[in-house]
mmCIF file of N, CA and C in Angstrom:
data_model
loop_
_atom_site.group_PDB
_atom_site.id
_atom_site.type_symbol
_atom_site.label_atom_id
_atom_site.label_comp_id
_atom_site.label_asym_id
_atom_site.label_seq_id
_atom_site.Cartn_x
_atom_site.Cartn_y
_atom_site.Cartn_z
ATOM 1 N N UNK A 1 11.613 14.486 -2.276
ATOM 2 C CA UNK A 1 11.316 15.783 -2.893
ATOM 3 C C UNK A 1 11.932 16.912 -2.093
ATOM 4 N N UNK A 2 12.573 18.258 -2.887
ATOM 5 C CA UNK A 2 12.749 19.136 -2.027
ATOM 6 C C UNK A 2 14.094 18.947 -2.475
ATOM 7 N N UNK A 3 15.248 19.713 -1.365
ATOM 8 C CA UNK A 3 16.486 20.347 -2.004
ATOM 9 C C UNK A 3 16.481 20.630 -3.395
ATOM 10 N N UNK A 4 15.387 22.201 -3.725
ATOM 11 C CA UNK A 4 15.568 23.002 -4.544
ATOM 12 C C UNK A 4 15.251 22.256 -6.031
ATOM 13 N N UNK A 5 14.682 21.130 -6.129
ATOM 14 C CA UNK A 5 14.309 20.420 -7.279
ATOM 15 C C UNK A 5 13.024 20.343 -7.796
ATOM 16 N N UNK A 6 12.393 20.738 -8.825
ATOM 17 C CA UNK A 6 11.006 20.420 -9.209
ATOM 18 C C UNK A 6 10.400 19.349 -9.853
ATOM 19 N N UNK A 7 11.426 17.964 -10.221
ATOM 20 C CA UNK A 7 10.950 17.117 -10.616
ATOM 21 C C UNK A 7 12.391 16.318 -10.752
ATOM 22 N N UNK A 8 12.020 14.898 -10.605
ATOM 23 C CA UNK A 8 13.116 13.871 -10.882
ATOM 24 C C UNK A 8 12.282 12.844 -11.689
ATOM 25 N N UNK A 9 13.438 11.938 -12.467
ATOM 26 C CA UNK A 9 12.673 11.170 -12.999
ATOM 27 C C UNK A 9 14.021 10.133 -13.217
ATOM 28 N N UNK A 10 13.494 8.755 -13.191
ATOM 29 C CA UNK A 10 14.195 7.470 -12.622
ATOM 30 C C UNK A 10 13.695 5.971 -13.156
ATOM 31 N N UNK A 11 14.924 5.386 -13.609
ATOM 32 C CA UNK A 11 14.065 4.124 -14.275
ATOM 33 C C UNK A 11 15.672 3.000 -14.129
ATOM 34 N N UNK A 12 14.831 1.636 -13.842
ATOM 35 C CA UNK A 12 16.371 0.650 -13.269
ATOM 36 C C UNK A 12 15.733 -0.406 -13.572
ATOM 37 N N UNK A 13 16.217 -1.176 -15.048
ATOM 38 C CA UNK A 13 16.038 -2.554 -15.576
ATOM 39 C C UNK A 13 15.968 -3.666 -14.434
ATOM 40 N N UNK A 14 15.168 -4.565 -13.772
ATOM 41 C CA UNK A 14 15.454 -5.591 -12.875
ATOM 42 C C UNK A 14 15.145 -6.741 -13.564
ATOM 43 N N UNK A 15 15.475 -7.860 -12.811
ATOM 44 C CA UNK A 15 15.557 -8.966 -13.392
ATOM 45 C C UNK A 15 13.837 -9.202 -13.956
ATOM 46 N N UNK A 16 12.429 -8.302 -13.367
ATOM 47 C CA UNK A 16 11.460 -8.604 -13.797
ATOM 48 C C UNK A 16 10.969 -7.511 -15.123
ATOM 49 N N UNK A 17 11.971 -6.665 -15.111
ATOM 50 C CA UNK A 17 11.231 -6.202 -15.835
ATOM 51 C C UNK A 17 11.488 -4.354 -15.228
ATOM 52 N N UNK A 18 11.364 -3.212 -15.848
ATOM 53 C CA UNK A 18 11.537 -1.550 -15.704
ATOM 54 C C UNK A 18 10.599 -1.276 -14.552
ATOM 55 N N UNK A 19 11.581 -1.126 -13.704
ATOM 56 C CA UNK A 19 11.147 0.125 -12.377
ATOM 57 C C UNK A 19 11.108 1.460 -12.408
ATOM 58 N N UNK A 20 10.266 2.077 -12.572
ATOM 59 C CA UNK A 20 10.342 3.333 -12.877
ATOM 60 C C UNK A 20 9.527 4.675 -11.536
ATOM 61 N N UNK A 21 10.361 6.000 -11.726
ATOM 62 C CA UNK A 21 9.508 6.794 -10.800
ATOM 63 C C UNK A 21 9.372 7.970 -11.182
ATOM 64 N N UNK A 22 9.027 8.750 -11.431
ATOM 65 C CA UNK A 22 8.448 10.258 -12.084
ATOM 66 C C UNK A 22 7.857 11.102 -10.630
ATOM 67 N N UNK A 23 8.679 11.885 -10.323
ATOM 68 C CA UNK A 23 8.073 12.881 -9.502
ATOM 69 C C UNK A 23 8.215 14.624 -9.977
ATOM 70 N N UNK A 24 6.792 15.266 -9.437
ATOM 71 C CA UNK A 24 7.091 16.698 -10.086
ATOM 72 C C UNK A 24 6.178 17.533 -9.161
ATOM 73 N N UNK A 25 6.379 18.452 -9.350
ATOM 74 C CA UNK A 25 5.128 19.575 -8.620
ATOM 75 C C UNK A 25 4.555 20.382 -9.725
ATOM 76 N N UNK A 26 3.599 20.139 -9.743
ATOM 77 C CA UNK A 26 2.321 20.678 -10.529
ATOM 78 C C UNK A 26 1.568 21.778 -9.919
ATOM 79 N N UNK A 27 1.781 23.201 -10.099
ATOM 80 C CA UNK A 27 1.076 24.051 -9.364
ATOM 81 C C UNK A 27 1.278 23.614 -7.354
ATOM 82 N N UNK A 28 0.181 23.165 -7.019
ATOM 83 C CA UNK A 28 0.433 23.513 -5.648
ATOM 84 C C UNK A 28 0.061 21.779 -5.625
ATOM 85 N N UNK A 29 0.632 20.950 -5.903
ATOM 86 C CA UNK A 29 -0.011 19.373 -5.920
ATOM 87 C C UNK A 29 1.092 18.874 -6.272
ATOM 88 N N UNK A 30 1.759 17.824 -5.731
ATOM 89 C CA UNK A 30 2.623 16.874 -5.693
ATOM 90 C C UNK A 30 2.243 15.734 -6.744
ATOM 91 N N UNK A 31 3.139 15.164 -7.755
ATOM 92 C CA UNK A 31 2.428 13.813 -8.604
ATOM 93 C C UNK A 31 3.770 12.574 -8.676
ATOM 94 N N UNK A 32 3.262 11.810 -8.651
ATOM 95 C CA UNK A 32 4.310 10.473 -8.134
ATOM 96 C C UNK A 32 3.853 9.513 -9.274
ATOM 97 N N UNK A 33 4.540 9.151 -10.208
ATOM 98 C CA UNK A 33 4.134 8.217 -10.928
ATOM 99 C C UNK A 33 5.125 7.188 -11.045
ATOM 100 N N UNK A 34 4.743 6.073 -10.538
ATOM 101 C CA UNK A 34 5.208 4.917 -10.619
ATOM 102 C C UNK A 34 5.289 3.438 -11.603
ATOM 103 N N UNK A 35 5.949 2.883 -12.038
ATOM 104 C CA UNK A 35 5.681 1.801 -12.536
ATOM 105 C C UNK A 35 6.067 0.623 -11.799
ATOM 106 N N UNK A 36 5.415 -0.359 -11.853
ATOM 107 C CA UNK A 36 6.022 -1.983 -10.829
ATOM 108 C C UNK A 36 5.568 -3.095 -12.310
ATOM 109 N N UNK A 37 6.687 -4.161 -12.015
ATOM 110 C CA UNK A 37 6.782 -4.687 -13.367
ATOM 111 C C UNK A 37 5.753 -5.653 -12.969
ATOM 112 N N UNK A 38 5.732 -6.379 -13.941
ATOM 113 C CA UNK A 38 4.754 -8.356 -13.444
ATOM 114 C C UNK A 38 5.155 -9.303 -12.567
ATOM 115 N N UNK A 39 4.500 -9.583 -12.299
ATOM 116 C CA UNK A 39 4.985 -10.706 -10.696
ATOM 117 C C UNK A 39 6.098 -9.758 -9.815
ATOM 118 N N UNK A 40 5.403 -8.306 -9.558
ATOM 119 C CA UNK A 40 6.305 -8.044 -8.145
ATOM 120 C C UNK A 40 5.100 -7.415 -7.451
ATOM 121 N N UNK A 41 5.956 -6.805 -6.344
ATOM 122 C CA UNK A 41 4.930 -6.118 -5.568
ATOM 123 C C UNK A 41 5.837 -4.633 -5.039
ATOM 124 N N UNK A 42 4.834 -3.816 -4.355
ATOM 125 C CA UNK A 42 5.734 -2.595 -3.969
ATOM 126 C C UNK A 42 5.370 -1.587 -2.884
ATOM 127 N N UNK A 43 6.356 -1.213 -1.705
ATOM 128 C CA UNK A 43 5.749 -0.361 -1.103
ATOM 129 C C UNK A 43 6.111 1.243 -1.068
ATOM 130 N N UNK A 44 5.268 1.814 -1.457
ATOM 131 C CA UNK A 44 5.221 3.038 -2.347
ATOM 132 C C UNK A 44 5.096 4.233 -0.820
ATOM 133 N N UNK A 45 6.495 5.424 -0.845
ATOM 134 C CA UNK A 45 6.322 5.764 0.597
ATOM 135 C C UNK A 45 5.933 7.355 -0.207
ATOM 136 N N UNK A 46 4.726 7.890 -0.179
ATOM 137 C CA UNK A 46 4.466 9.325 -0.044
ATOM 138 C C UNK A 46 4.510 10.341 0.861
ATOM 139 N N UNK A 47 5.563 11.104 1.077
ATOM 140 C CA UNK A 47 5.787 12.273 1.780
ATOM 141 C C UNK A 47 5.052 13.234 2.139
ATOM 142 N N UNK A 48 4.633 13.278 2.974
ATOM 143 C CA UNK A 48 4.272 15.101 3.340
ATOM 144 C C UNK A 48 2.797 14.496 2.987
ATOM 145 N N UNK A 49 2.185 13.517 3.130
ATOM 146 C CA UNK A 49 0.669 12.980 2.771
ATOM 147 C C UNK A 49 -0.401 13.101 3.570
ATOM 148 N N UNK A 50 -1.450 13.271 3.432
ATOM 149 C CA UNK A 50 -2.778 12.999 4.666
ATOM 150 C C UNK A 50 -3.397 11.604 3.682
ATOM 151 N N UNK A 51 -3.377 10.903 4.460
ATOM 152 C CA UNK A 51 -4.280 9.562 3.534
ATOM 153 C C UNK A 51 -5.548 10.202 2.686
ATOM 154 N N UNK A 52 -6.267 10.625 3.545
ATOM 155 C CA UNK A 52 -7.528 11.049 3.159
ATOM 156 C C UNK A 52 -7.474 11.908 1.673
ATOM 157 N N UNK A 53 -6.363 12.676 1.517
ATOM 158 C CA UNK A 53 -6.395 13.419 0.175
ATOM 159 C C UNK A 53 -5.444 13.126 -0.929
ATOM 160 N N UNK A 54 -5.360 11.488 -0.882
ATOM 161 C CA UNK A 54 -4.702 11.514 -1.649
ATOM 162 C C UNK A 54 -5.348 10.555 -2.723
ATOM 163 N N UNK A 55 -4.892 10.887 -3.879
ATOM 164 C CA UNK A 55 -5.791 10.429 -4.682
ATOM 165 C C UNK A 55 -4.875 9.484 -5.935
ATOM 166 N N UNK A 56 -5.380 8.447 -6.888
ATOM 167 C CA UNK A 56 -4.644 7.429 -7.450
ATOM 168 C C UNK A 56 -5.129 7.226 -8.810
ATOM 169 N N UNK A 57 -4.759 8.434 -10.087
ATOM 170 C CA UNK A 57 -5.475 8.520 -11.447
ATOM 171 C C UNK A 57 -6.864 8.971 -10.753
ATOM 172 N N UNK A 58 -6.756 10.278 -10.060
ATOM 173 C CA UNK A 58 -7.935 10.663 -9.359
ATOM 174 C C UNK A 58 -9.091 9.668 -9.082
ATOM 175 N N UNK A 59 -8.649 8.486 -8.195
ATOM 176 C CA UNK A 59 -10.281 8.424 -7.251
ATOM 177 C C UNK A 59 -8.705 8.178 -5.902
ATOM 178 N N UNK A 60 -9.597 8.193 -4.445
ATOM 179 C CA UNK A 60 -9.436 7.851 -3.581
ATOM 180 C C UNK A 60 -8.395 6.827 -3.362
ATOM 181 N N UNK A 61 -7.210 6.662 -2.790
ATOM 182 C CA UNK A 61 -6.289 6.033 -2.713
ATOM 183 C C UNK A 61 -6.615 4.563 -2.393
ATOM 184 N N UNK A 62 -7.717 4.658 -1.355
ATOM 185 C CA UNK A 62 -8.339 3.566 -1.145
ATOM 186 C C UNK A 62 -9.190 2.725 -1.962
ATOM 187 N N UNK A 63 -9.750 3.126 -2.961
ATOM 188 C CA UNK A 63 -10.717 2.759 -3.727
ATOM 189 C C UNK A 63 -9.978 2.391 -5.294
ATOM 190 N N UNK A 64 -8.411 2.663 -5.071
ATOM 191 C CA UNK A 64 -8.024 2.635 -6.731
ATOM 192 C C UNK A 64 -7.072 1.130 -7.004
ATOM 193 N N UNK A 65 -7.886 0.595 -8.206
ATOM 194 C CA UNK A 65 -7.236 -0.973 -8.543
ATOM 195 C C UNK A 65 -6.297 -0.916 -8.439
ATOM 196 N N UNK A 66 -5.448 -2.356 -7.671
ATOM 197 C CA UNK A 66 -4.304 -2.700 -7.642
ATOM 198 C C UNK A 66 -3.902 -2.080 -6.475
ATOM 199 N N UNK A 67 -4.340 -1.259 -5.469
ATOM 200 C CA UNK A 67 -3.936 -1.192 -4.327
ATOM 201 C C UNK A 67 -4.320 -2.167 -3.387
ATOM 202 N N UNK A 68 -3.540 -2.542 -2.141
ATOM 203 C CA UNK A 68 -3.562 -3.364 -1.712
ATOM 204 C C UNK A 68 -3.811 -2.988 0.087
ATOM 205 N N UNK A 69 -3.180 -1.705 0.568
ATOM 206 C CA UNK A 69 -4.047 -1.230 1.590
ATOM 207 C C UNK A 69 -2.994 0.217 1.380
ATOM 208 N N UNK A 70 -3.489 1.180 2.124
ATOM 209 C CA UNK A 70 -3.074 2.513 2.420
ATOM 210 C C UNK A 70 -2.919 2.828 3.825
ATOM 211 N N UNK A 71 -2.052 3.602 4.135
ATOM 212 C CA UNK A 71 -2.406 3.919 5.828
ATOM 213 C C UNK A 71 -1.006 4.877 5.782
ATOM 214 N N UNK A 72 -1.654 5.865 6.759
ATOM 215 C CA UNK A 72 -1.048 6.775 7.631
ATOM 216 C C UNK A 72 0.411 6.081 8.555
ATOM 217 N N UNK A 73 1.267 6.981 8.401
ATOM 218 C CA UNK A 73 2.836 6.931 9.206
ATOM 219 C C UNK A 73 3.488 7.841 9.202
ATOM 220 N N UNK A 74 3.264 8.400 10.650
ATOM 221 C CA UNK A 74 3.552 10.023 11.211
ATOM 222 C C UNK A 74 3.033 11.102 9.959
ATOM 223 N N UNK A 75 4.170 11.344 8.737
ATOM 224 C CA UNK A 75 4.303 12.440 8.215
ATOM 225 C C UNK A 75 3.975 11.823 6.879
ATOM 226 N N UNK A 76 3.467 10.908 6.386
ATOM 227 C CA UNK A 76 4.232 10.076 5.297
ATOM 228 C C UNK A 76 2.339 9.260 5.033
ATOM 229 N N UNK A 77 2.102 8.574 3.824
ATOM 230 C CA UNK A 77 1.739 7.479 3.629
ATOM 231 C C UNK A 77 2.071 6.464 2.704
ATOM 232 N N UNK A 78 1.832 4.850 3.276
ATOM 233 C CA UNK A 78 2.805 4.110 2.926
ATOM 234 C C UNK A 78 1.684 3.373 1.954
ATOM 235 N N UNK A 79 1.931 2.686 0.925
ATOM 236 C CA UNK A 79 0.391 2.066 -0.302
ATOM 237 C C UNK A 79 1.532 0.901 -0.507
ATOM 238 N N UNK A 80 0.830 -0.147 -0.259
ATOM 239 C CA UNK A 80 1.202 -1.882 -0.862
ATOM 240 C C UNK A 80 0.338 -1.796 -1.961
ATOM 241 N N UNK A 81 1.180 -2.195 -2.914
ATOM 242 C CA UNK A 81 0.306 -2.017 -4.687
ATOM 243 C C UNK A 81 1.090 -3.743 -5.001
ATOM 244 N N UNK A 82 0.152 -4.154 -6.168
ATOM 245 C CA UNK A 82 0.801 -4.642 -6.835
ATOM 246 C C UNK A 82 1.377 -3.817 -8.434
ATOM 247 N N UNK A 83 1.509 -4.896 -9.266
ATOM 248 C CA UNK A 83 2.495 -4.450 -10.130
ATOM 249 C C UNK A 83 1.087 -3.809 -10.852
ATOM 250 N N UNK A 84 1.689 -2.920 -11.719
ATOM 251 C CA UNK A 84 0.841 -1.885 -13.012
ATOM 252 C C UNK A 84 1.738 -0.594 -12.976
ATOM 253 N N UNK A 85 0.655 0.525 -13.345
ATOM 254 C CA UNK A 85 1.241 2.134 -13.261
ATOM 255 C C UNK A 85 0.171 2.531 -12.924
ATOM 256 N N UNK A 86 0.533 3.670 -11.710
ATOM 257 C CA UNK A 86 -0.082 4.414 -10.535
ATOM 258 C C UNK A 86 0.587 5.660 -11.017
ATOM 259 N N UNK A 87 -0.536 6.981 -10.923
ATOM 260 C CA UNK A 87 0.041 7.954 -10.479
ATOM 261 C C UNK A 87 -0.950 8.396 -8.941
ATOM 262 N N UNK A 88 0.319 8.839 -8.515
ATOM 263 C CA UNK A 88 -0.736 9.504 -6.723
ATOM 264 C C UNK A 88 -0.364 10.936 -7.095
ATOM 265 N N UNK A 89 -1.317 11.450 -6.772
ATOM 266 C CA UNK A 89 -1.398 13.143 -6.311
ATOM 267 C C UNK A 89 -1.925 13.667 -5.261
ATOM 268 N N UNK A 90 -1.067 14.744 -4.369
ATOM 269 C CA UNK A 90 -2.018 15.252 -3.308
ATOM 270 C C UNK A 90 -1.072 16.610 -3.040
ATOM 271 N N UNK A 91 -1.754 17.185 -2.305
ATOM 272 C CA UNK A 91 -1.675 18.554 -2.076
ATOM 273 C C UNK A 91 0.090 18.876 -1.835
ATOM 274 N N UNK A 92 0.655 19.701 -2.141
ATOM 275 C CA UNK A 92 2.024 19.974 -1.343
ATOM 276 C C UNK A 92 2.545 20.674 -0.219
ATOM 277 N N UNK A 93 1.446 20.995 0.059
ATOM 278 C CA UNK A 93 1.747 22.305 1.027
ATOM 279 C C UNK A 93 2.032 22.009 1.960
ATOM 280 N N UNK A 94 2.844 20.539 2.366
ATOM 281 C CA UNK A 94 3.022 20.353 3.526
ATOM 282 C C UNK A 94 4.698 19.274 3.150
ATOM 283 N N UNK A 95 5.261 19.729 2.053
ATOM 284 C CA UNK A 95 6.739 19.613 1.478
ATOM 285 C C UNK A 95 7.502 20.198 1.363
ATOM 286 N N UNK A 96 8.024 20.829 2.573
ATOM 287 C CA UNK A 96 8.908 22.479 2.347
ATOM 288 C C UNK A 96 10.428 21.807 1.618
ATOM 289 N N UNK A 97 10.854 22.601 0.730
ATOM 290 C CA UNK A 97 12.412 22.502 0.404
ATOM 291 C C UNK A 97 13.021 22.023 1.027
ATOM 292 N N UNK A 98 14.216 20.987 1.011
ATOM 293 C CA UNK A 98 14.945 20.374 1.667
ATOM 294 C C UNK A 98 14.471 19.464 3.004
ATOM 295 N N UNK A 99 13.096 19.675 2.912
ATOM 296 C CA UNK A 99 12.726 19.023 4.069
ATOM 297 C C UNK A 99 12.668 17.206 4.278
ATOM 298 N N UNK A 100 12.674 16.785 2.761
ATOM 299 C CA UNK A 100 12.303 15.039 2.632
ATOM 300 C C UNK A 100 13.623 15.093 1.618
ATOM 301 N N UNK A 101 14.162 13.782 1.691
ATOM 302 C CA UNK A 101 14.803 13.368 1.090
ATOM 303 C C UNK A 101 14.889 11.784 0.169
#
């Protein structure tokens, strides 16, 4: 996210099936929506994150089906999911322009 963009959006046929990623800024809140096909798995890297506020079809990152664990890395949090569709949301105010790539 960042270099002057407010949303991307991304999708790549694999041999299992549509990978897809939807990112945008919503007011002052970051939203990441993902798809992972059947029989895969995925590690999903959120930028500019505090674990604690981030949330998955609003409940708790930790608490939302099909996650597999969450955790903190430096600036970033990293979520092992299996396959479905996730959206994460959390605050932005800590994603300046050009800062993530």
């Amino acid at each position: 996210p960042g270099g002057g963009l407010s949303f991307v959006r991304a999708s790549l046929n694999s041999m299992y099936g549509a990978v897809a990623s939807h990112w945008e800024f919503v007011d002052d809140r970051f939203s990441l929506s993902v798809r992972i096909p059947p029989n895969t798995r995925a590690t999903i890297r959120l930028p500019g994150a505090v674990l604690e506020e981030v949330l998955e079809s609003g409940r708790p990152v930790g608490l939302a089906e099909g996650i597999d664990s969450a955790f903190q890395v430096d600036d970033a949090v990293l979520v092992e999911s299996g396959s479905g569709n996730y959206v994460f949301t959390y605050g932005a105010e800590n994603l300046k322009a050009g800062e993530f790539e």
